[in-house]
PDB file of C-alpha atoms in Angstrom:
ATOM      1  CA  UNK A   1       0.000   0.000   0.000  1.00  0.00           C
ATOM      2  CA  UNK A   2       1.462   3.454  -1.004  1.00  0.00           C
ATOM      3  CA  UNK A   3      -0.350   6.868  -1.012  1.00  0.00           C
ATOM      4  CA  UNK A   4       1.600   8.949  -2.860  1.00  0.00           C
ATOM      5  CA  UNK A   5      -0.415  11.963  -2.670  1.00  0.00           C
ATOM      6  CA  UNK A   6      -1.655  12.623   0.172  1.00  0.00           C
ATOM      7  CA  UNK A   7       0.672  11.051   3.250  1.00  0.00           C
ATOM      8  CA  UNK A   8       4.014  12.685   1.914  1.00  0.00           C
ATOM      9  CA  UNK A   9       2.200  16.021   2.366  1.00  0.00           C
ATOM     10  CA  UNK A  10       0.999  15.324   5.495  1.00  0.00           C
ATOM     11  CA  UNK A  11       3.808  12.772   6.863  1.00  0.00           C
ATOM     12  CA  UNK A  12       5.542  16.307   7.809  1.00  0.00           C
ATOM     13  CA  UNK A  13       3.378  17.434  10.324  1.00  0.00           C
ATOM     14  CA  UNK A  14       3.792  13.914  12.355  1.00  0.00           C
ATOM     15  CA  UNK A  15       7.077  13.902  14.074  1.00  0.00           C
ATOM     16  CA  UNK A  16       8.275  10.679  13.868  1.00  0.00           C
ATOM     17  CA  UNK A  17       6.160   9.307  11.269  1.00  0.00           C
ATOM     18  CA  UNK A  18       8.965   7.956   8.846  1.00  0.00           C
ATOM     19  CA  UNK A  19      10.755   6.677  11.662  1.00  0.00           C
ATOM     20  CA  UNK A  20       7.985   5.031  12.541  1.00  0.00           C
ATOM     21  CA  UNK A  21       6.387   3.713   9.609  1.00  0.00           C
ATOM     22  CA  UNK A  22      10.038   1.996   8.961  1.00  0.00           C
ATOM     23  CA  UNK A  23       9.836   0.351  12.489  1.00  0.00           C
ATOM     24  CA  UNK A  24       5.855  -0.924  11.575  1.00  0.00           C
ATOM     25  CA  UNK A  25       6.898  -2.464   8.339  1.00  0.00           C
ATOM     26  CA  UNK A  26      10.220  -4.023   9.501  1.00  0.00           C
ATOM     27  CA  UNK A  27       7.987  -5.413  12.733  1.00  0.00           C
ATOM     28  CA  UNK A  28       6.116  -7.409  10.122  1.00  0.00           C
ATOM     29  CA  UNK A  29       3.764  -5.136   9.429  1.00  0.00           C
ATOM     30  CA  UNK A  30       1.872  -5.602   6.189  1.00  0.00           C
ATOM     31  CA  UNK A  31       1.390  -1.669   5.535  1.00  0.00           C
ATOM     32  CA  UNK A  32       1.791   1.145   7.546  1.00  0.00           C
ATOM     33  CA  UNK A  33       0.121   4.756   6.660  1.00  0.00           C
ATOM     34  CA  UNK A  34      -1.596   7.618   8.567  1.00  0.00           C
ATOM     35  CA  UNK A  35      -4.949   7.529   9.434  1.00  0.00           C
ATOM     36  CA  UNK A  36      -6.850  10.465   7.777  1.00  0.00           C
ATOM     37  CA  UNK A  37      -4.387  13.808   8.636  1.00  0.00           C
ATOM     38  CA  UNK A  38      -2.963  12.310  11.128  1.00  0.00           C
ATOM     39  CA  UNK A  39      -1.583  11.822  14.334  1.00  0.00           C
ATOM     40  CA  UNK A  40      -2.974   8.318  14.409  1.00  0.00           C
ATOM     41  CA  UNK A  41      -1.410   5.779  12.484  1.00  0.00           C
ATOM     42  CA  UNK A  42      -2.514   2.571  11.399  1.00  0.00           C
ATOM     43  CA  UNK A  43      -0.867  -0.514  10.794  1.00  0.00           C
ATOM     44  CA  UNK A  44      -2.154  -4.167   8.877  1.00  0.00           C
ATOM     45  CA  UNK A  45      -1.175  -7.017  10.347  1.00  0.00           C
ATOM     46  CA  UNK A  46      -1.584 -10.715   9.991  1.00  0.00           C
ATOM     47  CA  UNK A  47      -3.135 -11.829  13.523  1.00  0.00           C
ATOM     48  CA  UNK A  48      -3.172 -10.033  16.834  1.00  0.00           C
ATOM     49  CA  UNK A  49      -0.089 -11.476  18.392  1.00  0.00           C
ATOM     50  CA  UNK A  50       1.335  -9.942  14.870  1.00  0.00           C
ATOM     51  CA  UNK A  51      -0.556  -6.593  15.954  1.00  0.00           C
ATOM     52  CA  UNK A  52       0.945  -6.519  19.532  1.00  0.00           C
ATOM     53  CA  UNK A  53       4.261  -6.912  18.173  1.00  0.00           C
ATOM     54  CA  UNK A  54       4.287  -4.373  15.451  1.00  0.00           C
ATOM     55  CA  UNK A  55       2.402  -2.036  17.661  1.00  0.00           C
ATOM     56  CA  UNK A  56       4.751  -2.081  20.323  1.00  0.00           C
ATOM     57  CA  UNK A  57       7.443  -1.678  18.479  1.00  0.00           C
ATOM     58  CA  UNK A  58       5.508   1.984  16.490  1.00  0.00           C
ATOM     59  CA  UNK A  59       4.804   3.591  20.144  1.00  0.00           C
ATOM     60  CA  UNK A  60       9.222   2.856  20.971  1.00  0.00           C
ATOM     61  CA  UNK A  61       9.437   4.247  17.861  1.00  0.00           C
ATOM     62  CA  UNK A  62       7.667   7.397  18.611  1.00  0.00           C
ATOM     63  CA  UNK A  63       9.355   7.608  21.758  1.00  0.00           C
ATOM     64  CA  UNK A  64      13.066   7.550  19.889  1.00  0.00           C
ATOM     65  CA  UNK A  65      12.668   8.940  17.211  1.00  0.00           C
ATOM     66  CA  UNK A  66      10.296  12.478  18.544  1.00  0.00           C
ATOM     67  CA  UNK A  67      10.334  11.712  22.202  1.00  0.00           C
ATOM     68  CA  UNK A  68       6.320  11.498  22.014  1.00  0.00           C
ATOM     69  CA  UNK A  69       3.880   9.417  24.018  1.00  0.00           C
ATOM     70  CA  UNK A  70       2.120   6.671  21.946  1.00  0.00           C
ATOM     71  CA  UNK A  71      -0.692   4.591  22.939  1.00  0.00           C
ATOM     72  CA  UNK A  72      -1.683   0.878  21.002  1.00  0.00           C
ATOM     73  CA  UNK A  73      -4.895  -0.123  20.201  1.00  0.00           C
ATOM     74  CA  UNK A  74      -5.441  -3.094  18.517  1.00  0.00           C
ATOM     75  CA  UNK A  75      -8.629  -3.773  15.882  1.00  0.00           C
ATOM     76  CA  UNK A  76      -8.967  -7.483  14.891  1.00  0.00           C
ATOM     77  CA  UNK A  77     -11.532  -5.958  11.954  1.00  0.00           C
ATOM     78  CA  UNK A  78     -14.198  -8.796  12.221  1.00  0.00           C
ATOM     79  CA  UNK A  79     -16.768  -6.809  10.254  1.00  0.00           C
ATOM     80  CA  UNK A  80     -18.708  -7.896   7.460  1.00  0.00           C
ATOM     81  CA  UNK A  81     -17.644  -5.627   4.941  1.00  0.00           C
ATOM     82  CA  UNK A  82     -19.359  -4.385   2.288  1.00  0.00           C
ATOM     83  CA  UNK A  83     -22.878  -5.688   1.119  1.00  0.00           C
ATOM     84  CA  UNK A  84     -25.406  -5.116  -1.169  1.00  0.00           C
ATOM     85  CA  UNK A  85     -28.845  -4.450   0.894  1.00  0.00           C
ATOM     86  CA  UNK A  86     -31.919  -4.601  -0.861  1.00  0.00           C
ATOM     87  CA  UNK A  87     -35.515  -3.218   0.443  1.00  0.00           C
TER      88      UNK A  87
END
């Protein structure tokens, strides 16, 4: 995955986030990107355990490469998805 419009814009005002975004995607992380305009990042991941460690290793990230306080949440993404409803 690769936005290459709108995250190197916006990648500037999130110190840390190439830093960080490295650290997600050599975790194991399956893609790494901002999540709208940022601050929040998101990564993909293969499993929670996967998630935990990738996570984990983003918020030392922040922390070494900006000195800023990062919190992990993890989203296993269970939904349905998309579906065609009719009346």
């Amino acid at each position: 995955m690769e936005d290459r419009i709108a995250e190197p814009l916006r990648a500037k005002a999130v110190p840390g986030f190439l830093q960080v975004k490295e650290a997600a995607l050599e975790a194991g992380a399956l893609a790494a990107s901002l999540s709208g305009s940022g601050p929040s990042l998101f990564a993909l991941c293969r499993g929670v355990e996967a998630g935990k460690r990738v996570g984990e290793r983003m918020v030392r990230a922040f922390r070494e490469a900006a000195d800023l306080h990062a919190t992990l949440t993890i989203s296993t993404g269970r939904a349905p998805g998309a579906r065609i409803l009719t009346p």
